[in-house]
Structure formats: C-alpha cells, structure tokens
CSV table of C-alpha atoms (C1' of nucleotides) in Angstrom, one decimal:
chain,number,residue,atom,x,y,z
H,267,MET,CA,87.2,17.0,-145.6
H,268,ARG,CA,86.6,15.4,-148.9
H,269,ILE,CA,84.3,16.5,-151.7
H,270,GLY,CA,81.2,14.6,-150.5
H,271,ALA,CA,81.4,16.2,-147.1
H,272,LEU,CA,81.8,19.7,-148.5
H,273,SER,CA,78.9,19.1,-150.9
H,274,GLN,CA,76.7,18.2,-147.9
H,275,ARG,CA,77.8,21.1,-145.8
H,276,THR,CA,77.2,23.6,-148.6
H,277,GLY,CA,74.4,22.0,-150.4
H,278,VAL,CA,76.4,22.4,-153.6
H,279,SER,CA,76.7,19.4,-155.9
H,280,GLU,CA,80.1,17.7,-156.3
H,281,ARG,CA,79.9,18.4,-159.9
H,282,ALA,CA,79.6,22.1,-159.2
H,283,LEU,CA,82.5,22.0,-156.8
H,284,ARG,CA,84.7,20.4,-159.3
H,285,TYR,CA,83.6,22.9,-161.8
H,286,TYR,CA,84.5,25.8,-159.5
H,287,GLU,CA,88.0,24.3,-159.1
H,288,GLU,CA,88.3,24.0,-162.9
H,289,GLN,CA,87.4,27.7,-163.1
H,290,GLY,CA,90.0,28.6,-160.6
H,291,LEU,CA,87.7,29.4,-157.7
H,292,LEU,CA,88.8,26.7,-155.4
H,293,SER,CA,92.1,25.1,-154.9
H,294,PRO,CA,91.8,22.2,-152.5
H,295,LEU,CA,94.9,20.2,-151.7
H,296,ARG,CA,95.2,16.8,-153.2
H,297,ARG,CA,96.0,13.5,-151.5
H,298,PRO,CA,98.4,11.2,-153.2
H,299,SER,CA,95.4,9.4,-154.4
H,300,GLY,CA,94.2,12.4,-156.2
H,301,TYR,CA,91.3,12.9,-153.8
H,302,ARG,CA,90.5,16.6,-153.1
H,303,GLU,CA,91.0,17.7,-149.5
H,304,TYR,CA,89.0,20.8,-148.4
H,305,THR,CA,89.3,22.9,-145.3
H,306,ASP,CA,86.6,24.6,-143.3
H,307,GLU,CA,87.5,27.8,-145.0
H,308,HIS,CA,86.4,26.4,-148.3
H,309,VAL,CA,82.9,26.2,-146.9
H,310,HIS,CA,82.8,30.0,-146.6
H,311,THR,CA,84.4,30.4,-150.0
H,312,VAL,CA,81.8,28.2,-151.6
H,313,ARG,CA,79.0,30.3,-149.9
H,314,SER,CA,80.6,33.4,-151.3
H,315,ILE,CA,80.8,31.9,-154.7
H,316,ARG,CA,77.2,31.0,-154.6
H,317,THR,CA,76.1,34.4,-153.6
H,318,LEU,CA,78.1,36.1,-156.3
H,319,LEU,CA,77.0,33.6,-158.9
H,320,ALA,CA,73.4,34.2,-157.9
H,321,ALA,CA,74.1,37.8,-158.5
H,322,GLY,CA,75.0,37.1,-162.0
H,323,LEU,CA,78.8,37.5,-161.8
H,324,GLY,CA,80.8,35.2,-164.0
H,325,THR,CA,83.3,32.7,-162.7
H,326,ALA,CA,86.1,34.8,-164.2
H,327,THR,CA,85.1,37.9,-162.2
H,328,ILE,CA,84.5,35.9,-159.1
H,329,ALA,CA,88.0,34.4,-159.5
H,330,ASP,CA,89.3,38.0,-159.4
H,331,VAL,CA,87.2,38.9,-156.4
H,332,LEU,CA,87.8,36.0,-154.2
H,333,PRO,CA,91.4,36.7,-153.4
H,334,CYS,CA,90.2,40.0,-151.9
H,335,MET,CA,88.1,38.2,-149.4
H,336,VAL,CA,89.8,37.4,-146.2
H,337,GLU,CA,87.9,36.1,-143.2
H,338,GLU,CA,84.2,36.1,-142.7
H,339,GLY,CA,83.3,39.5,-141.4
H,340,GLY,CA,87.0,40.3,-141.3
H,341,GLN,CA,88.3,42.8,-143.6
H,342,LEU,CA,89.4,42.5,-147.1
H,343,ALA,CA,91.8,44.3,-149.4
H,344,ALA,CA,90.7,45.9,-152.6
H,345,ALA,CA,92.8,45.3,-155.7
H,346,CYS,CA,93.8,46.7,-159.0
H,347,PRO,CA,91.9,49.6,-160.5
H,348,ASP,CA,90.7,47.4,-163.3
H,349,LEU,CA,89.1,45.2,-160.9
H,350,LEU,CA,87.5,48.1,-159.0
H,351,VAL,CA,86.1,49.3,-162.3
H,352,ASP,CA,84.6,45.9,-163.0
H,353,LEU,CA,83.2,45.7,-159.5
H,354,ALA,CA,81.6,49.1,-159.7
H,355,ARG,CA,80.0,48.0,-163.0
H,356,GLU,CA,78.8,44.8,-161.5
H,357,ARG,CA,77.4,46.7,-158.6
H,358,ASP,CA,75.4,48.9,-160.9
H,359,ARG,CA,74.2,45.9,-162.8
H,360,ILE,CA,73.0,44.3,-159.6
H,361,THR,CA,71.2,47.4,-158.6
H,362,ALA,CA,69.5,47.6,-162.0
H,363,ALA,CA,68.6,43.9,-161.7
H,364,MET,CA,67.0,44.5,-158.3
H,365,ASN,CA,64.9,47.3,-159.8
H,366,GLU,CA,63.8,45.0,-162.6
H,367,LEU,CA,62.9,42.3,-160.0
H,368,ARG,CA,61.0,44.8,-158.0
H,369,ALA,CA,59.0,45.9,-161.1
H,370,ALA,CA,58.3,42.3,-162.0
H,371,ARG,CA,57.2,41.5,-158.5
H,372,GLU,CA,54.9,44.5,-158.4
H,373,MET,CA,53.4,43.3,-161.7
H,374,LEU,CA,52.8,39.9,-160.3
H,375,ASP,CA,51.4,41.3,-157.1
H,376,ALA,CA,49.0,43.3,-159.1
H,377,ILE,CA,47.7,40.3,-160.8
H,378,ILE,CA,47.7,38.1,-157.7
H,379,ALA,CA,45.9,40.7,-155.7
H,380,ALA,CA,43.4,41.6,-158.4
H,381,PRO,CA,39.9,40.9,-157.4
H,382,VAL,CA,38.7,37.9,-159.4
H,383,PRO,CA,35.6,39.2,-161.2
H,384,ALA,CA,33.2,36.3,-161.2
H,385,GLU,CA,32.6,36.8,-164.9
H,386,ALA,CA,36.3,36.8,-165.7
H,387,ALA,CA,36.7,33.6,-163.9
H,388,ARG,CA,33.9,32.0,-165.8
H,389,ALA,CA,35.1,33.4,-169.1
H,390,LEU,CA,38.4,31.8,-168.4
H,391,ASP,CA,36.9,28.4,-167.8
H,392,CYS,CA,38.1,28.5,-164.2
H,393,GLU,CA,34.9,28.2,-162.3
H,394,GLU,CA,36.7,27.1,-159.2
H,395,ALA,CA,38.8,30.2,-159.1
H,396,VAL,CA,36.1,32.3,-157.5
H,397,GLY,CA,36.4,32.5,-153.8
H,398,THR,CA,39.7,30.7,-153.6
H,399,GLU,CA,41.2,33.8,-152.0
H,400,PHE,CA,44.4,32.5,-150.7
H,401,GLY,CA,47.5,33.8,-152.5
H,402,ALA,CA,48.3,37.5,-152.4
H,403,SER,CA,50.0,37.2,-149.1
H,404,PRO,CA,50.3,40.9,-148.3
H,405,VAL,CA,54.0,40.9,-147.7
H,406,PRO,CA,54.7,44.6,-147.3
H,407,SER,CA,56.6,45.5,-150.4
H,408,ARG,CA,58.7,47.5,-148.1
D,8,MET,CA,53.8,48.6,-187.7
D,9,ARG,CA,56.2,45.9,-188.9
D,10,ILE,CA,58.7,44.0,-187.0
D,11,GLY,CA,61.6,46.4,-187.7
D,12,ALA,CA,59.7,49.3,-186.2
D,13,LEU,CA,58.6,47.4,-183.2
D,14,SER,CA,62.2,46.3,-182.7
D,15,GLN,CA,63.3,49.9,-182.7
D,16,ARG,CA,60.6,51.1,-180.4
D,17,THR,CA,61.2,48.4,-177.9
D,18,GLY,CA,64.9,47.9,-178.2
D,19,VAL,CA,64.2,44.2,-178.6
D,20,SER,CA,65.8,42.4,-181.5
D,21,GLU,CA,63.7,41.1,-184.3
D,22,ARG,CA,64.9,37.6,-183.6
D,23,ALA,CA,63.6,37.9,-180.1
D,24,LEU,CA,60.3,39.2,-181.2
D,25,ARG,CA,59.9,36.2,-183.5
D,26,TYR,CA,60.9,34.0,-180.7
D,27,TYR,CA,58.2,35.5,-178.5
D,28,GLU,CA,55.6,34.8,-181.1
D,29,GLU,CA,56.9,31.2,-181.5
D,30,GLN,CA,56.4,30.8,-177.7
D,31,GLY,CA,52.9,32.2,-177.9
D,32,LEU,CA,53.6,35.5,-176.2
D,33,LEU,CA,52.7,37.7,-179.2
D,34,SER,CA,50.2,37.2,-181.9
D,35,PRO,CA,50.6,39.9,-184.5
D,36,LEU,CA,48.4,39.9,-187.5
D,37,ARG,CA,49.8,38.8,-190.8
D,38,ARG,CA,49.6,40.5,-194.1
D,39,PRO,CA,48.9,38.4,-197.2
D,40,SER,CA,52.6,38.5,-197.8
D,41,GLY,CA,53.3,36.9,-194.4
D,42,TYR,CA,54.7,40.1,-192.9
D,43,ARG,CA,53.9,40.5,-189.3
D,44,GLU,CA,51.8,43.6,-188.4
D,45,TYR,CA,52.0,44.9,-184.8
D,46,THR,CA,49.9,47.4,-182.9
D,47,ASP,CA,50.8,49.9,-180.4
D,48,GLU,CA,49.6,47.6,-177.7
D,49,HIS,CA,52.2,45.2,-178.6
D,50,VAL,CA,54.8,47.7,-177.5
D,51,HIS,CA,53.5,47.5,-174.0
D,52,THR,CA,53.2,43.8,-174.2
D,53,VAL,CA,56.8,43.5,-175.2
D,54,ARG,CA,57.9,45.7,-172.3
D,55,SER,CA,56.0,43.4,-169.9
D,56,ILE,CA,57.6,40.4,-171.4
D,57,ARG,CA,61.0,41.9,-170.9
D,58,THR,CA,60.3,42.7,-167.3
D,59,LEU,CA,59.1,39.3,-166.5
D,60,LEU,CA,61.9,37.6,-168.4
D,61,ALA,CA,64.4,39.7,-166.6
D,62,ALA,CA,62.7,38.5,-163.4
D,63,GLY,CA,63.5,34.9,-164.3
D,64,LEU,CA,60.1,33.8,-165.4
D,65,GLY,CA,60.0,31.4,-168.3
D,66,THR,CA,58.2,32.0,-171.5
D,67,ALA,CA,55.6,29.4,-170.7
D,68,THR,CA,54.7,31.1,-167.4
D,69,ILE,CA,54.7,34.5,-169.1
D,70,ALA,CA,52.3,33.1,-171.7
D,71,ASP,CA,49.9,32.3,-168.9
D,72,VAL,CA,50.3,35.6,-167.2
D,73,LEU,CA,50.0,37.9,-170.2
D,74,PRO,CA,46.3,37.3,-170.8
D,75,CYS,CA,45.7,38.6,-167.3
D,76,MET,CA,47.2,42.0,-168.2
D,77,VAL,CA,44.8,44.5,-169.7
D,78,GLU,CA,45.8,48.1,-170.2
D,79,GLU,CA,48.8,49.8,-168.9
D,80,GLY,CA,47.9,50.8,-165.4
D,81,GLY,CA,44.4,49.6,-165.9
D,82,GLN,CA,43.2,46.6,-164.1
D,83,LEU,CA,43.7,43.0,-164.8
D,84,ALA,CA,41.9,39.9,-164.0
D,85,ALA,CA,43.3,37.0,-162.1
D,86,ALA,CA,43.0,33.6,-163.4
D,87,CYS,CA,42.9,29.9,-162.5
D,88,PRO,CA,44.0,28.8,-159.1
D,89,ASP,CA,46.9,26.9,-160.7
D,90,LEU,CA,48.2,30.0,-162.1
D,91,LEU,CA,47.8,31.8,-158.8
D,92,VAL,CA,49.9,29.2,-157.2
D,93,ASP,CA,52.6,29.5,-159.8
D,94,LEU,CA,52.6,33.3,-159.5
D,95,ALA,CA,52.9,33.2,-155.7
D,96,ARG,CA,55.8,30.8,-156.1
D,97,GLU,CA,57.4,33.1,-158.6
D,98,ARG,CA,56.8,36.0,-156.3
D,99,ASP,CA,58.6,34.3,-153.6
D,100,ARG,CA,61.4,33.3,-155.9
D,101,ILE,CA,61.8,36.9,-156.9
D,102,THR,CA,61.9,38.0,-153.4
D,103,ALA,CA,64.6,35.5,-152.6
D,104,ALA,CA,66.5,36.6,-155.7
D,105,MET,CA,66.4,40.1,-154.5
D,106,ASN,CA,67.8,39.2,-151.2
D,107,GLU,CA,70.6,37.3,-152.9
D,108,LEU,CA,71.3,40.3,-155.0
D,109,ARG,CA,71.4,42.5,-151.9
D,110,ALA,CA,73.8,40.2,-150.2
D,111,ALA,CA,76.1,40.1,-153.2
D,112,ARG,CA,75.9,43.9,-153.6
D,113,GLU,CA,76.9,44.3,-150.0
D,114,MET,CA,79.7,41.9,-150.5
D,115,LEU,CA,81.0,43.9,-153.5
D,116,ASP,CA,80.5,47.2,-151.6
D,117,ALA,CA,82.6,45.9,-148.8
D,118,ILE,CA,85.4,45.1,-151.2
D,119,ILE,CA,85.0,48.3,-153.1
D,120,ALA,CA,84.9,50.5,-150.1
D,121,ALA,CA,87.7,48.7,-148.3
D,122,PRO,CA,90.7,50.9,-147.7
D,123,VAL,CA,93.5,49.9,-150.0
D,124,PRO,CA,96.4,49.1,-147.8
D,125,ALA,CA,99.4,50.4,-149.6
D,126,GLU,CA,101.2,47.2,-148.8
D,127,ALA,CA,98.4,45.1,-150.2
D,128,ALA,CA,98.4,47.1,-153.4
D,129,ARG,CA,102.1,46.6,-153.8
D,130,ALA,CA,101.8,43.0,-153.0
D,131,LEU,CA,99.2,42.6,-155.8
D,132,ASP,CA,101.5,44.3,-158.3
D,133,CYS,CA,99.0,47.1,-158.6
D,134,GLU,CA,100.9,50.2,-157.7
D,135,GLU,CA,98.5,52.5,-159.3
D,136,ALA,CA,95.6,51.3,-157.2
D,137,VAL,CA,96.5,53.5,-154.2
D,138,GLY,CA,94.6,56.7,-154.1
D,139,THR,CA,92.2,55.8,-156.9
D,140,GLU,CA,89.3,56.4,-154.5
D,141,PHE,CA,86.3,56.6,-156.8
D,142,GLY,CA,83.9,53.7,-156.8
D,143,ALA,CA,81.6,53.0,-153.8
D,144,SER,CA,79.1,55.6,-154.8
D,145,PRO,CA,77.0,55.6,-151.7
D,146,VAL,CA,73.7,54.9,-153.4
D,147,PRO,CA,71.2,54.5,-150.6
D,148,SER,CA,70.4,50.8,-150.5
D,149,ARG,CA,66.8,51.3,-151.7
I,128,DG,C1',61.3,47.6,-213.7
I,129,DT,C1',64.9,48.0,-210.8
I,130,DT,C1',67.2,48.9,-206.8
I,131,DG,C1',67.7,48.7,-201.9
I,132,DA,C1',65.7,48.1,-197.7
I,133,DC,C1',62.8,45.2,-195.4
I,134,DT,C1',60.9,40.7,-194.2
I,135,DC,C1',60.1,35.7,-194.3
I,136,DT,C1',61.4,30.7,-192.7
I,137,DG,C1',64.5,27.5,-191.2
I,138,DA,C1',68.4,25.8,-188.9
I,139,DC,C1',72.8,25.8,-186.6
I,140,DA,C1',75.8,28.3,-183.0
I,141,DT,C1',76.5,30.5,-178.6
I,142,DC,C1',76.9,31.2,-173.5
I,143,DG,C1',77.5,29.5,-168.7
I,144,DT,C1',76.4,26.2,-165.1
I,145,DC,C1',75.9,22.4,-164.3
I,146,DG,C1',73.5,16.9,-164.9
I,147,DT,C1',74.7,12.5,-165.9
I,148,DG,C1',77.1,8.4,-167.2
I,149,DA,C1',81.1,5.6,-168.4
I,150,DG,C1',85.2,3.3,-166.9
I,151,DG,C1',88.3,2.9,-163.3
I,152,DG,C1',90.9,3.7,-158.8
I,153,DT,C1',90.6,4.4,-153.2
I,154,DT,C1',89.0,4.2,-148.6
I,155,DT,C1',86.9,2.2,-144.8
I,156,DA,C1',84.1,-0.9,-142.0
I,157,DG,C1',83.3,-5.6,-141.0
R,16,DC,C1',90.1,-9.7,-147.8
R,17,DT,C1',86.0,-8.0,-149.6
R,18,DA,C1',82.1,-5.2,-150.3
R,19,DA,C1',80.1,-0.8,-150.1
R,20,DA,C1',80.8,3.7,-150.5
R,21,DC,C1',83.5,7.1,-152.0
R,22,DC,C1',86.3,9.5,-155.4
R,23,DC,C1',88.8,10.3,-159.9
R,24,DT,C1',88.9,12.1,-165.0
R,25,DC,C1',86.8,12.6,-169.3
R,26,DA,C1',83.1,13.9,-172.1
R,27,DC,C1',78.6,14.5,-174.0
R,28,DG,C1',74.0,16.7,-173.1
R,29,DA,C1',70.6,20.3,-171.7
R,30,DC,C1',68.6,24.4,-170.8
R,31,DG,C1',66.8,29.3,-172.5
R,32,DA,C1',67.0,33.2,-174.9
R,33,DT,C1',69.3,35.0,-178.8
R,34,DG,C1',72.9,35.7,-182.6
R,35,DT,C1',73.7,34.7,-187.1
R,36,DC,C1',73.6,33.0,-191.7
R,37,DA,C1',71.4,31.4,-196.0
R,38,DG,C1',68.2,31.5,-199.5
R,39,DA,C1',64.2,33.6,-201.0
R,40,DG,C1',60.1,36.7,-201.3
R,41,DT,C1',58.1,41.9,-200.7
R,42,DC,C1',57.7,46.7,-200.3
R,43,DA,C1',58.7,51.5,-201.5
R,44,DA,C1',60.5,54.9,-204.3
R,45,DC,C1',62.4,56.4,-208.5
DNA sequence: GTTGACTCTGACATCGTCGTGAGGGTTTAG
DNA sequence: CTAAACCCTCACGACGATGTCAGAGTCAAC
C-alpha cells in the first residue's frame, strides 16, 4: 500500500510517516517512481512507534527497540546490554511518569469533586456554577 | 525568601520560576529594588505547578486551576462550569495517557524480559549480552 | 567602599514532532 | 489523453518550557 493508505489505516499523518522513515523507524520499499510501498506489517510497526512515542521515548531509542520486535504477540529478542540498560531506564522513567500522572489526576479529581460552596461560586463571578453538578464522574481511581 | 532560595527549595530553576510568573502562575511581592519576594506558600504552589505540568496541562489551564487550590490537604473550591469541563477533559486525557504509558511499559518489559537467544545475541554482534540477566525488576504493575 | 554573590530584564537558542506550502512528477479512472 | 487524486522532496514555521547570555542594578559582609 502507499503512504495515503497507511496513513488512513493508522491514523498517522503522511508527514509523520515520512518523518519516521527519516529517523530510521520505517523502511518501506520504493517504486521506480520513488513512491513508498508499505506492507501490512508496517501497520503494526507504526502502532508500536506511536505507543513508544507517547511514552516519551525518542525516535533514536525507538529505532533501537524496533528491531527487537518480531510479530504481534509473537516473541522478540533482546539485544545488547547497552540497550537493555537504556530500556530499564526508560521503564523506570515511565513508571515515574505514571505516578506523576496519578498525582495530577487526583489533584484534579479533588477539585472537580469539591462541593461548590455557593458563596465561592458567587465570589468567583460564576453564578451559574451552582447546581451544575455534572463532572466528577466517579471513575474508580482503581 | 528570594528567587534563589525558592529555586533551591523546589528544585526548579530560577528561569522557570520567572516564566511561571510571566504566565500568571505565581505572583510574588516585589521589593523596592524589584527583587521578587516569595512566601512558604509559594513552595507548595510551585510543587502543584510541577505536578500539573508533568501531567501535560498547559500553563494557561494551570493558571485557571491554581486559584481553586487552597491549603495543602485542605479543601478547595471548584469554579466556573467552563473550567470544570476543561478539567474533566484533562482528567480523561490523563487517564488515556496513563493507559498509553502502561502499554508502552508492558512492551518494554516484554523486550527486557525476553530470553536472549544465544544465537540472536551473536547475530546482533552483542556477545556480551548473554547471561547479563539483570533488568526486568518485577515491580508490581501498580 | 569594595568585593562577591545575588538579582533584574530582555532576547535569542534549544529540543522533538510534526504542520504546511511550494514546485513538480505519477497513477488511475473516464 | 486528460483531469483528479496521489505522491515526491525540500524547507521554513510552531509549539512549550527552559537554557543561556549580556548588560546592569542590589545586597551583605568586611
């Protein structure tokens, strides 16, 4: 498939896909015309890339990680010790980030769930606020 | 206290502290000389700012949220409906981000924990990799 | 008063992940 | 064959939170 199709199937912009290639994360074949030709596997690869990017890994690290990923749920080989060290570090970073997110979410929850004192609402020139009880969807913070 | 002291006590750079003020997140008093004068409360405020920033909130949103935060564990007032909508949205975004982080971490864990096939290690010119079993500290996922 | 540490205000630089547009080929359906 | 839709390669811009530097006051201690 060509880049437009891959973009649609992954929800990732064409620009981003070209960027990933530029960074060595994707290596589609090229037609004589220069058009990129992707396979179904690239769809999975792109998904992995997005996940790792979202986790804060840089493209360089991802480039190191990707070759270790074979198949979907299939198994993958680890790599050089250096990479393992990096990965362990990333793992810890991610865990820390999750904790920060949790803290922030609790902070927001506290504010959202806080009873809106009528006076406070008035003091904040938000008369309509009182009784608008909607937010604070009690999603169990697990 | 002055900016240097606040910087030390919070671990946040002076540059960042000035930036927060520029964005309306902090309003220290000013000495006649122009020097900023912070209170102990600002220490807490800065911590809150960092937490929310780390969670991906923008300074503008944080500026809206901060006034709702009174005291440490004390209670806080909610605010305008608009803000509540924003906060709920942020909350969902944070939850989504946490899920992405979890997915990424599992991905990394799978790679880290993967048995290093001796052949793979050799194929990857990483002879030393075999037997380096360390990472993958089984931190209970939550 | 003098030194050294501290602070001030700009303003430009950085990082990574794209958005966007220009200028120009390629493919495909009619 | 032609138009529409697709794709190519530059290349500049943007964001957001900071780093960093310059030039210039201010504070504290001696």
